[in-house]
XYZ file of N, CA and C in Angstrom:
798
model
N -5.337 11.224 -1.269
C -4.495 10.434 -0.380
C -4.393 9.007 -0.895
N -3.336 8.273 -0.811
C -2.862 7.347 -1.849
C -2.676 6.170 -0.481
N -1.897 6.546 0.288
C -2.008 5.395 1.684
C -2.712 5.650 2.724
N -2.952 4.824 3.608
C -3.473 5.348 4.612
C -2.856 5.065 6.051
N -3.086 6.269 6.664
C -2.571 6.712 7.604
C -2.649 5.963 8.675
N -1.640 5.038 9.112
C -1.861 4.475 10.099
C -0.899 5.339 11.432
N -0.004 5.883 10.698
C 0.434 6.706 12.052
C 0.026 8.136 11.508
N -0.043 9.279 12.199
C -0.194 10.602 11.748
C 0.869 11.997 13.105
N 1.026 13.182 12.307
C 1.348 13.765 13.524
C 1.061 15.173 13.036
N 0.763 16.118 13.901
C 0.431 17.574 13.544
C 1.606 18.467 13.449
N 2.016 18.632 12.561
C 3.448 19.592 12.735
C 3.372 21.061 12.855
N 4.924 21.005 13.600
C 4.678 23.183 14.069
C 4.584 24.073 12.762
N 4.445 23.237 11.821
C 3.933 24.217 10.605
C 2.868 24.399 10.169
N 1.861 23.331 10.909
C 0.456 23.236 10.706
C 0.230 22.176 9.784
N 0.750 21.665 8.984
C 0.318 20.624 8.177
C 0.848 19.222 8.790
N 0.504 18.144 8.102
C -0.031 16.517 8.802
C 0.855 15.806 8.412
N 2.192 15.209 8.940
C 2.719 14.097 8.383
C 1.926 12.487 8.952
N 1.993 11.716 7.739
C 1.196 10.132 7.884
C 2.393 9.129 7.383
N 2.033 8.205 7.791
C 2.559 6.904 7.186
C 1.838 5.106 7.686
N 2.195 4.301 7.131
C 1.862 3.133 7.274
C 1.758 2.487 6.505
N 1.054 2.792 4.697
C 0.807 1.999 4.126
C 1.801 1.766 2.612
N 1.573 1.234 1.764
C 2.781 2.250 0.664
C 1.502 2.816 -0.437
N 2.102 2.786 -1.782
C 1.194 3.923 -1.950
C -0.050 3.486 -2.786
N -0.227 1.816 -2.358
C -1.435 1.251 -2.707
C -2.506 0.395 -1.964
N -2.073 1.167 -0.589
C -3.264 0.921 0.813
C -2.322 -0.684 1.463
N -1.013 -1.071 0.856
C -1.474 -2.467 1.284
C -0.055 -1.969 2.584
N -0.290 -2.885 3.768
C 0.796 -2.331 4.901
C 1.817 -2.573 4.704
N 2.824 -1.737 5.549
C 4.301 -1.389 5.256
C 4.683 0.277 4.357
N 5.534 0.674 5.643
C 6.280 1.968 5.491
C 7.559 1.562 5.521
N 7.910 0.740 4.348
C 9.599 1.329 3.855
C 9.653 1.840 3.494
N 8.889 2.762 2.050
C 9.712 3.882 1.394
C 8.728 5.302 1.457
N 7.031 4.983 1.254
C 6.264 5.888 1.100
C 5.558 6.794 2.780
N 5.906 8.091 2.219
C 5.046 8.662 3.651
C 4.378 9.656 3.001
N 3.376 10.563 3.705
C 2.581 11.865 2.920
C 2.630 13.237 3.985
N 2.332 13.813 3.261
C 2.651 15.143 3.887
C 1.333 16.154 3.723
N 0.537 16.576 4.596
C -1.307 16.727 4.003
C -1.128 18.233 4.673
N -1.128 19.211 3.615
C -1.767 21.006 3.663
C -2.965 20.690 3.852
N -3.458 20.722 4.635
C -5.248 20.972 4.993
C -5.814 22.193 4.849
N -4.991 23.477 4.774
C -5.846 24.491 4.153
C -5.959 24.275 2.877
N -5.373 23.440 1.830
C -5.259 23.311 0.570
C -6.379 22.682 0.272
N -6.917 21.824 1.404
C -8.227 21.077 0.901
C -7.772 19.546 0.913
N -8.651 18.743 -0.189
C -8.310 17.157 0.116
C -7.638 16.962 -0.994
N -8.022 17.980 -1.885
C -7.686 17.393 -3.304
C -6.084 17.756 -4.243
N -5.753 17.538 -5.608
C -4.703 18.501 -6.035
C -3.392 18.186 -5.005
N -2.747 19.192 -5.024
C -1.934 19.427 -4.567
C -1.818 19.396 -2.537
N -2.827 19.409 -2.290
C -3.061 19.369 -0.844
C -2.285 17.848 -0.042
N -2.086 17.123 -0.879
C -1.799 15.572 -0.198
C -0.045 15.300 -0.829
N 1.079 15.438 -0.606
C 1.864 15.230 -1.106
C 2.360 13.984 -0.541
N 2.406 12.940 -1.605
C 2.949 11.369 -1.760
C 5.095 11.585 -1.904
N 5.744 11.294 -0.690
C 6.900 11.246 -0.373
C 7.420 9.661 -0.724
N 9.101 9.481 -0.969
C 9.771 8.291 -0.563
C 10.609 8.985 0.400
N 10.839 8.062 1.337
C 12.352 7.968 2.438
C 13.273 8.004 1.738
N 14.610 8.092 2.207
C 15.988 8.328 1.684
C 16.520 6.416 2.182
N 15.572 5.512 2.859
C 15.749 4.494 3.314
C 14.836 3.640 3.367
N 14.972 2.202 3.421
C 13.723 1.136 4.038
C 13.861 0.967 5.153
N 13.602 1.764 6.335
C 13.711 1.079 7.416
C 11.703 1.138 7.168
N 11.555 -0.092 7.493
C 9.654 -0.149 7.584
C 9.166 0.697 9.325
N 8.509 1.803 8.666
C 7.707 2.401 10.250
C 6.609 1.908 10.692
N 6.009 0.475 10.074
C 4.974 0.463 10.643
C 4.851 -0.196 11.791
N 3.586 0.596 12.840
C 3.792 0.276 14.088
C 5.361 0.830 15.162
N 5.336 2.013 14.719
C 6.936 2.521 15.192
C 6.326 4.264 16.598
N 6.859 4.818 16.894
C 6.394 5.546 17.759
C 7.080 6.675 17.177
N 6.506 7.969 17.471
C 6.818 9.310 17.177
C 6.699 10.498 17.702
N 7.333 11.396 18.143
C 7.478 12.568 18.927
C 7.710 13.858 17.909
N 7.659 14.976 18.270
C 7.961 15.976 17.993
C 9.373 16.479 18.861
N 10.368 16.871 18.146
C 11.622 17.007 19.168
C 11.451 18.906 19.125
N 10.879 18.750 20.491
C 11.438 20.609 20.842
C 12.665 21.382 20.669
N 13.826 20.489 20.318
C 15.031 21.345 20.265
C 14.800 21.902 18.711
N 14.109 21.225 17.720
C 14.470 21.849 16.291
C 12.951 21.911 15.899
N 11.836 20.974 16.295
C 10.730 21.361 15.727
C 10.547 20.295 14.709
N 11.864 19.073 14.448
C 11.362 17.984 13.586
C 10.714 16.988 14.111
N 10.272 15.847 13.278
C 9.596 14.656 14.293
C 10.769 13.576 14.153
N 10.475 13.142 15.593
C 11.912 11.833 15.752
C 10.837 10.790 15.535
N 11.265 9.626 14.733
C 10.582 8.311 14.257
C 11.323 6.835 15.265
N 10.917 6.700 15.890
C 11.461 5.013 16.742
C 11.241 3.854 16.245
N 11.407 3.306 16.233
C 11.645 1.762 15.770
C 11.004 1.255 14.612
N 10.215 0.059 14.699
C 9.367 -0.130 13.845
C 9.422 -1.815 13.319
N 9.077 -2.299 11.791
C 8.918 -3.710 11.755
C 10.190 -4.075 10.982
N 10.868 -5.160 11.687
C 11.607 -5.591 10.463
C 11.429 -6.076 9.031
N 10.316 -6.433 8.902
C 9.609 -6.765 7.636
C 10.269 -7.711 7.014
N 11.558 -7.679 6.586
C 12.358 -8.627 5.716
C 13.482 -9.444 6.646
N 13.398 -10.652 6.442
C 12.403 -11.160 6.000
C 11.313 -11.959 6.389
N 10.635 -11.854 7.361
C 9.809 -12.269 8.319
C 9.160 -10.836 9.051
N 7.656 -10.096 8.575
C 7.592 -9.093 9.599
C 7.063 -9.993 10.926
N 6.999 -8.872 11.669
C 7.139 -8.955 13.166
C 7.068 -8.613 14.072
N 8.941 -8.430 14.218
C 9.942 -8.307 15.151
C 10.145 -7.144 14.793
N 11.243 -6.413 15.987
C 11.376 -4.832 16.122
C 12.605 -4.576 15.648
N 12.834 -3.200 15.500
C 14.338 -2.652 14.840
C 14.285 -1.659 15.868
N 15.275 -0.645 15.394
C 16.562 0.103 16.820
C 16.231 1.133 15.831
N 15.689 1.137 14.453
C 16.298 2.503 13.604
C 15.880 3.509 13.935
N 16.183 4.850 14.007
C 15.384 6.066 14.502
C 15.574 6.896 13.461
N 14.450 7.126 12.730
C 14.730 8.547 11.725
C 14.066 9.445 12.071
N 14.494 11.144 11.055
C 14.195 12.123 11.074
C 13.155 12.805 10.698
N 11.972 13.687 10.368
C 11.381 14.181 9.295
C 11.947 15.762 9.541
N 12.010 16.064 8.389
C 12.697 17.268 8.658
C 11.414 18.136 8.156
N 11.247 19.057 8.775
C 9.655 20.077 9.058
C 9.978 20.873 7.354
N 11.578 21.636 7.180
C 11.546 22.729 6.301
C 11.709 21.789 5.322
N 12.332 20.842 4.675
C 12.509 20.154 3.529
C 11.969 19.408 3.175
N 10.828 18.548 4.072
C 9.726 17.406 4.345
C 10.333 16.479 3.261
N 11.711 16.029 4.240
C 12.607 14.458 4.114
C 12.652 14.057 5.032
N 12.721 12.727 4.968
C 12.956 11.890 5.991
C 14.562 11.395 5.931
N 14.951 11.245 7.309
C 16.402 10.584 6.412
C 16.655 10.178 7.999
N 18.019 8.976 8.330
C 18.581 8.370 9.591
C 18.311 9.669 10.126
N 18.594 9.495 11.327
C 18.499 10.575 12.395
C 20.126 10.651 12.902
N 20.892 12.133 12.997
C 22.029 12.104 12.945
C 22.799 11.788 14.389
N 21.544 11.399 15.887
C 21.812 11.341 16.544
C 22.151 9.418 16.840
N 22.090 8.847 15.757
C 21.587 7.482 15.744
C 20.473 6.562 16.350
N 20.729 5.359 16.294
C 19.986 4.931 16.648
C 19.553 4.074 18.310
N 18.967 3.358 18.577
C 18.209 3.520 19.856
C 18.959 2.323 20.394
N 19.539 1.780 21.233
C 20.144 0.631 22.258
C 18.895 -0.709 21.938
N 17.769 -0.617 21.684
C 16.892 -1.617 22.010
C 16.065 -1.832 20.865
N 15.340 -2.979 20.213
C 14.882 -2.764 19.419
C 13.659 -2.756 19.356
N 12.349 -2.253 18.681
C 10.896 -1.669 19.256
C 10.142 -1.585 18.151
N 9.034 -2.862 18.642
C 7.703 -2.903 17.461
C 6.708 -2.608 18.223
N 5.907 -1.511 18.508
C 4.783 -0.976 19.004
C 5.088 -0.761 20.229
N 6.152 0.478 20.486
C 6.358 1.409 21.959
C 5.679 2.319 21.902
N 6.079 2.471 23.024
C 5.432 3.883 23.432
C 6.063 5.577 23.601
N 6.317 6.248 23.497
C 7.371 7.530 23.510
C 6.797 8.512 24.029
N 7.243 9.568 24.643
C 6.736 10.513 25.336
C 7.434 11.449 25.476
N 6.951 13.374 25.436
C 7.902 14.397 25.515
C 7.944 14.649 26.915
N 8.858 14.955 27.204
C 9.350 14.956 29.024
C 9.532 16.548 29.199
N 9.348 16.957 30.016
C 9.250 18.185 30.615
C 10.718 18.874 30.782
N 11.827 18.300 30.271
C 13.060 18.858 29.952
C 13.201 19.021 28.695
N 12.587 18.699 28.068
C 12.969 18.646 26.381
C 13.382 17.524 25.937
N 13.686 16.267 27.097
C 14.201 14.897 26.604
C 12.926 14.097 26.412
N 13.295 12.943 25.549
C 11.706 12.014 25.087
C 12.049 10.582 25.600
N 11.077 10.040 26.277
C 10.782 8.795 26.741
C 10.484 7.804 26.108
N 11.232 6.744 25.762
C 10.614 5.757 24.939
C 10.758 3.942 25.427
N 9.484 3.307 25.859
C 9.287 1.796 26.741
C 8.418 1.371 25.744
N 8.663 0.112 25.853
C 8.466 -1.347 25.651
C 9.087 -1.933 24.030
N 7.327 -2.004 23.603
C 8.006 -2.781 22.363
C 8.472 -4.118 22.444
N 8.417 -4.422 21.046
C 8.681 -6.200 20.638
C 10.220 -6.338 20.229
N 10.968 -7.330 20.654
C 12.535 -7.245 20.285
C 12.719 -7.634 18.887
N 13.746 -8.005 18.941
C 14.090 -8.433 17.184
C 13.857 -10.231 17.246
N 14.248 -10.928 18.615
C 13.738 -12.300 18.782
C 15.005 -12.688 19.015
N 16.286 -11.958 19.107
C 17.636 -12.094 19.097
C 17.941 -12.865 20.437
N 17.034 -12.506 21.689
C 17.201 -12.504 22.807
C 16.872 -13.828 23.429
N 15.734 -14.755 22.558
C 15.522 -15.937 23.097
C 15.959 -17.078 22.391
N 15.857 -18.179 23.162
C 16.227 -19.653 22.479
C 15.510 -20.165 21.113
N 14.494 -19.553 21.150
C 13.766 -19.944 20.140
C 13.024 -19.270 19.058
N 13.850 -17.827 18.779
C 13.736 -16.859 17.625
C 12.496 -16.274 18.188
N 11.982 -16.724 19.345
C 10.592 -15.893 19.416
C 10.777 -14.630 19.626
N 10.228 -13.628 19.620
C 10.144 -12.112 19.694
C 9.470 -12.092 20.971
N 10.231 -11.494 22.493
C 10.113 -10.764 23.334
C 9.711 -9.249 23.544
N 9.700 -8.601 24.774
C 9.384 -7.291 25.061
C 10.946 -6.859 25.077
N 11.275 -5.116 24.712
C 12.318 -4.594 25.362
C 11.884 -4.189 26.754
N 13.067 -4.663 28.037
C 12.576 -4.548 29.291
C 12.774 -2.978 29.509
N 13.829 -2.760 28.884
C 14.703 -1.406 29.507
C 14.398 -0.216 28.346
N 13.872 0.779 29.730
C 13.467 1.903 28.961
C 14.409 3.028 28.501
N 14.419 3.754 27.201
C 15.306 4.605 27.021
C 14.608 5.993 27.109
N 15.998 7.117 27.257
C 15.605 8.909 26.939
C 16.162 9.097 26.210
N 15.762 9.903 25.290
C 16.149 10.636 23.999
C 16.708 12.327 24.082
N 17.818 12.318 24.025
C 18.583 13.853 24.361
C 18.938 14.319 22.678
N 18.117 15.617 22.897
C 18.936 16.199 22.030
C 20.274 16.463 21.420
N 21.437 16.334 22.298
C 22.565 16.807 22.449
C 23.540 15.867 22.851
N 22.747 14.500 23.204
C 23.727 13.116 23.161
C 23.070 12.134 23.054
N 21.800 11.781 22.061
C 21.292 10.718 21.612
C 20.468 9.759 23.022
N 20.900 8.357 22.251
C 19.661 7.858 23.825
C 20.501 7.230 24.930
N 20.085 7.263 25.957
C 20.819 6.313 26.807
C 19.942 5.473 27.685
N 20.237 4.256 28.512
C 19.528 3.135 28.782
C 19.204 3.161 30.076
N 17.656 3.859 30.505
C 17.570 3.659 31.862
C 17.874 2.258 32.901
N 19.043 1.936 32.765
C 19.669 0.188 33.120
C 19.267 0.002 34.388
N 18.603 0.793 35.546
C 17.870 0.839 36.879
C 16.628 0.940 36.766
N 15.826 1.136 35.564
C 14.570 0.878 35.301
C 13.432 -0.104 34.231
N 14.329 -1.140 34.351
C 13.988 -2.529 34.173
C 12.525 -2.752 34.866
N 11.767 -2.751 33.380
C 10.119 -2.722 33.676
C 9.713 -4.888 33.885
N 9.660 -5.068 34.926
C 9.275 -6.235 35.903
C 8.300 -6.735 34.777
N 6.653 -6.309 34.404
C 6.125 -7.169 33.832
C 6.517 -7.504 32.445
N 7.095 -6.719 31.967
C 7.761 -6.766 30.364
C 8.687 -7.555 30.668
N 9.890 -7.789 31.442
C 11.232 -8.589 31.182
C 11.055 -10.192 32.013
N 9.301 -10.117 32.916
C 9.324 -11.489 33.369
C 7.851 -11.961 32.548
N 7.292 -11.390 32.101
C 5.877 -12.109 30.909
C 6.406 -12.006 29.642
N 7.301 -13.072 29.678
C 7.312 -12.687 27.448
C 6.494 -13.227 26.717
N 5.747 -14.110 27.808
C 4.164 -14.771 26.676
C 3.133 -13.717 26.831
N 3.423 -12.899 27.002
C 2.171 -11.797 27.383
C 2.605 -10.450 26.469
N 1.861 -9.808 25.992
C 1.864 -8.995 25.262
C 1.868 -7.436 26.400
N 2.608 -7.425 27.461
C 2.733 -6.240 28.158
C 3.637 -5.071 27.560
N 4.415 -5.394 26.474
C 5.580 -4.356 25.893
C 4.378 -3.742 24.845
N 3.151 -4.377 24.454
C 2.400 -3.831 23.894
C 1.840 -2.259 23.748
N 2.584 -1.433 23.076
C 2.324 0.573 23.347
C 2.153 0.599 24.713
N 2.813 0.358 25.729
C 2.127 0.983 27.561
C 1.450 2.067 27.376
N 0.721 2.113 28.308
C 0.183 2.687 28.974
C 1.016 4.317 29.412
N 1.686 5.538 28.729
C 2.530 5.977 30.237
C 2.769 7.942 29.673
N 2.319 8.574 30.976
C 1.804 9.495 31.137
C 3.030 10.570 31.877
N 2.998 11.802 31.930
C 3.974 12.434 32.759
C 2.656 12.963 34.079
N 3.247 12.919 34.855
C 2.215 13.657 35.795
C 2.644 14.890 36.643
N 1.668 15.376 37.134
C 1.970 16.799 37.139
C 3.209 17.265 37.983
N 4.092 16.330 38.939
C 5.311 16.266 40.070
C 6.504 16.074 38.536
N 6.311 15.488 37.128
C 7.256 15.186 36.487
C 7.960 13.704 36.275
N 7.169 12.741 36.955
C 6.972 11.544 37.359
C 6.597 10.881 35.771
N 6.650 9.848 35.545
C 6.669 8.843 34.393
C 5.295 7.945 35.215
N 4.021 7.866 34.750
C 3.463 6.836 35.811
C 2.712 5.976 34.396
N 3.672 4.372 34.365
C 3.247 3.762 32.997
C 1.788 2.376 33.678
N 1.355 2.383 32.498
C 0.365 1.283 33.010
C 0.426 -0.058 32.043
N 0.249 -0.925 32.654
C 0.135 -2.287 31.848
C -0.601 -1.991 30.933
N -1.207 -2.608 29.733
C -2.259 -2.498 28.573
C -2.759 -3.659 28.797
N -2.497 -4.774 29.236
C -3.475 -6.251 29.229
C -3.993 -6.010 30.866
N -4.880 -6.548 30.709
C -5.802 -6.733 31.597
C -5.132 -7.402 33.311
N -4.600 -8.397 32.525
C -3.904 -9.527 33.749
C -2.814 -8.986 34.272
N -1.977 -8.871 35.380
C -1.121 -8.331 35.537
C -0.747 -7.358 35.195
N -1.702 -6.473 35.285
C -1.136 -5.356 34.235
C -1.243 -3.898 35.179
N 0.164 -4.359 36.196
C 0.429 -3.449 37.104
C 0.693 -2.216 36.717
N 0.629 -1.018 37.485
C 1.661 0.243 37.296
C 2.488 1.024 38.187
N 3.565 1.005 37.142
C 5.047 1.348 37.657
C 5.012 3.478 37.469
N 5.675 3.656 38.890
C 6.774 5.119 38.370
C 8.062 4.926 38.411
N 8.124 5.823 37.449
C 9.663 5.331 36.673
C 9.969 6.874 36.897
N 11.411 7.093 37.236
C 11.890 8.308 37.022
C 13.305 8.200 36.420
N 13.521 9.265 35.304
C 14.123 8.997 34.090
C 16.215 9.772 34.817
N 16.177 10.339 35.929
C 17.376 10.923 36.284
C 18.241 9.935 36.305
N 19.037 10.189 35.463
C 20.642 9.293 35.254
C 20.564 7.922 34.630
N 20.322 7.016 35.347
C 20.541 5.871 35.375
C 18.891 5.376 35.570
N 17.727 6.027 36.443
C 16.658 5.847 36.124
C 16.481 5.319 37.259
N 14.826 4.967 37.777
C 14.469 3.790 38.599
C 12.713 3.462 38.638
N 12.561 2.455 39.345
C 11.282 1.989 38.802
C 10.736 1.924 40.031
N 9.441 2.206 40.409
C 8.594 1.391 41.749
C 7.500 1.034 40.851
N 6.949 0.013 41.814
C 5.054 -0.576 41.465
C 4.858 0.187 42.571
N 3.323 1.177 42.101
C 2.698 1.849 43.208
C 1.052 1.377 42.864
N 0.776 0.338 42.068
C -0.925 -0.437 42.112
C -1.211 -1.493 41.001
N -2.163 -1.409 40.401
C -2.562 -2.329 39.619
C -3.790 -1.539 38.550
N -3.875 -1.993 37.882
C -5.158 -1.822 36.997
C -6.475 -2.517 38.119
N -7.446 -1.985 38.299
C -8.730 -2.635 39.024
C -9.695 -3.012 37.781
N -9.200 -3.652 36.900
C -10.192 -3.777 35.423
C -9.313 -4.678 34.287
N -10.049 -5.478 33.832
C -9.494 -5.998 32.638
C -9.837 -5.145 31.369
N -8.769 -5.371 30.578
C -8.435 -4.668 29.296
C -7.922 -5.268 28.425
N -8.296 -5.155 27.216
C -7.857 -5.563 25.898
C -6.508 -4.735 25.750
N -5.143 -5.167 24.909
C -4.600 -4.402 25.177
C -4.224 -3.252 24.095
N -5.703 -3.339 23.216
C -6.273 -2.265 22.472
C -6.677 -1.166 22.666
N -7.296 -1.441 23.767
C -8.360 -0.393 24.240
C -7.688 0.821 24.992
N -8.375 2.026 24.701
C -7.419 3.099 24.439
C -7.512 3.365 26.038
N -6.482 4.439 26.780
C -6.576 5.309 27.885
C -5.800 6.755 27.896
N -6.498 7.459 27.624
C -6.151 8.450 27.209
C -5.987 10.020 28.410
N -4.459 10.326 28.258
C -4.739 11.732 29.292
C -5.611 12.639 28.973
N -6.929 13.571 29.166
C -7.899 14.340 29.574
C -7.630 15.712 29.927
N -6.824 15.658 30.903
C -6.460 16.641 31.848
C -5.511 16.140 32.936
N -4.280 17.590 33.298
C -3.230 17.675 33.837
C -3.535 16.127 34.607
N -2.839 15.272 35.332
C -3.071 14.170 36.019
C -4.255 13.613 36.114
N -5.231 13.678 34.855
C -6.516 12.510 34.462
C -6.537 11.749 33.219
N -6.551 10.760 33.787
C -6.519 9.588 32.331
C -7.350 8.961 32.179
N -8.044 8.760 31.270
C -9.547 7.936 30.941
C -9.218 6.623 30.429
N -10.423 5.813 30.590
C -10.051 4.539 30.711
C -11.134 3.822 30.261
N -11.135 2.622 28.977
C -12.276 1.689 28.539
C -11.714 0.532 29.024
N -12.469 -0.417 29.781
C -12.295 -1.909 29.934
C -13.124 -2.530 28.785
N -13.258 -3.321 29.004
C -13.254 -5.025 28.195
C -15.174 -4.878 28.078
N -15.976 -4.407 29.092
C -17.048 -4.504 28.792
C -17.926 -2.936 28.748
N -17.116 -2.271 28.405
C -17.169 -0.675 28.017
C -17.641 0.359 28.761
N -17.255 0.080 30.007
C -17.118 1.005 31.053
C -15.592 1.687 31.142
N -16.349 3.366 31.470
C -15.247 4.034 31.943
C -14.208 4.065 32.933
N -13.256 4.311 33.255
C -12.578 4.500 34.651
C -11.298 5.592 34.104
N -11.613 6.671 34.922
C -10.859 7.930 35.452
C -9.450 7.488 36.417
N -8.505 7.419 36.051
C -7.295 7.031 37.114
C -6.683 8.570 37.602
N -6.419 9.142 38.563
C -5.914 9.946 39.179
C -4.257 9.893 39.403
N -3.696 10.214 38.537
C -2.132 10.070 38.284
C -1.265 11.145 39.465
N -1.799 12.095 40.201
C -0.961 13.178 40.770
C -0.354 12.658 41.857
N -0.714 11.444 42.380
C 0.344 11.208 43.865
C 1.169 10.423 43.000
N 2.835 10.163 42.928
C 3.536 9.373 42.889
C 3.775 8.153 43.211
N 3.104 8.145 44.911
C 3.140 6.678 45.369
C 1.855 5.783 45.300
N 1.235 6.262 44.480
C -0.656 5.039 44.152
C -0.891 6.291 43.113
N -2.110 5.630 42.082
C -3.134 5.837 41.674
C -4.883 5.656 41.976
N -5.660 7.017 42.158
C -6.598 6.648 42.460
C -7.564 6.193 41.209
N -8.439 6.001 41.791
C -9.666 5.453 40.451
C -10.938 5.301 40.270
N -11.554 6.086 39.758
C -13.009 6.533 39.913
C -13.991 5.966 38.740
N -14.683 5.236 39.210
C -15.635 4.732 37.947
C -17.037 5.630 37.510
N -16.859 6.740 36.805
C -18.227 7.428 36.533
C -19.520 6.810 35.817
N -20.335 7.361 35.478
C -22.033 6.780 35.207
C -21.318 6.381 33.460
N -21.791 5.251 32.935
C -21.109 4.848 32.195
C -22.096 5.209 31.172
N -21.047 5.114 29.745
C -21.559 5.743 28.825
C -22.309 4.407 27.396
């Protein structure tokens, strides 16, 4: 293995697509990605070193598996040139049988996104919030959050949940809340996203029908780095590290609150 993997994904063929670095560890995915046979082993032939058909840079970009064909859809990522950063709109393909990457023929995304978040939705459509803008948006080139969340359709590309305008992302732009959210499907089919910083770092359900819409149904009861991982477990359980390395269990199945259970810490 020649870069290292800062993003990875398991494909329906069984083998590992990666990317992040190029093909001498140092960061940035404009051209190089790998493709890893793990029954093949580590060595030889087992690790195949790819270029893109493009520079769009993936690093820090979000990725799904699209159920309609079985390829992986690629979201946004860094503008890199010439200033990295700031976010791009580009969305590419990996194609599973030819293991190329190339634009994605559905185009690209309304918003532009450096470290979102994406999610497969229980219709076959994919969810994709937050992220860092391109900096287009403010007075002073600074790089903001995208407020407005998009879905990803197979069969007509993305469109702009414009009724689900996420509150702490489009009113904290000194705050790193567009930072990967927090955001889970729960078992009703519900979107229930969580802040990643500690401070304000409410949570919204969002439901993705048509035009979309948003409620606040609580808060985080814990400060958080907005590193620190929370991970789904089980059908409506999400695990949770704060700031001084205690657990917390959030209970995602009611729509209107989250509960939250602090177990014997580890």
């Amino acid at each position: 293995m020649k870069g290292i993997p800062i993003h990875t994904m398991l494909l329906p063929d069984g083998k590992i697509l990666s990317y992040g670095t190029d093909d001498k560890g140092k960061q940035g995915a404009e051209l190089y990605y790998q493709v890893w046979n793990w029954n093949q082993g580590i060595n030889g032939n087992a690790h195949k070193l790819r270029k893109k058909e493009n520079e769009a840079d993936l690093f820090c970009s979000t990725l799904n598996i699209d159920p309609s064909n079985g390829n992986v859809i690629i979201m946004g990522g860094d503008v890199r040139k010439p200033k990295s950063g700031f976010g791009i709109n580009a969305v590419l393909e990996y194609d599973v049988k030819t293991e190329t990457i190339h634009n994605h023929p559905m185009g690209n995304m309304q918003y532009t996104r450096w470290y979102a978040t994406s999610i497969n939705l229980p219709n076959g459509e994919i969810f994709v919030i937050g992220g860092a803008d391109d900096g287009s948006n403010s007075e002073n080139g600074k790089k903001n959050g995208s407020p407005f969340p998009e879905v990803y359709s197979p069969d007509t590309g993305f469109r702009v949940l414009t009724n689900a305008k996420v509150p702490n992302i489009a009113n904290n732009p000194d705050e790193t809340h567009w930072w990967y959210p927090y955001s889970y499907v729960n078992s009703k089919g519900d979107i229930i996203v969580m802040g990643p910083k500690g401070k304000n770092a409410d949570i919204y359900r969002i439901r993705y029908e048509g035009k979309g819409s948003i409620s606040r149904i609580g808060t985080k009861p814990f400060m958080a780095h907005s590193r620190t991982p929370c991970i789904m477990f089980r059908i409506d359980k999400v695990v949770c590290l704060d700031d001084k390395g205690n657990l917390w269990v959030a209970d995602i199945s009611d729509s209107s609150k989250v509960g939250w259970d602090k177990p014997n810490n580890i």
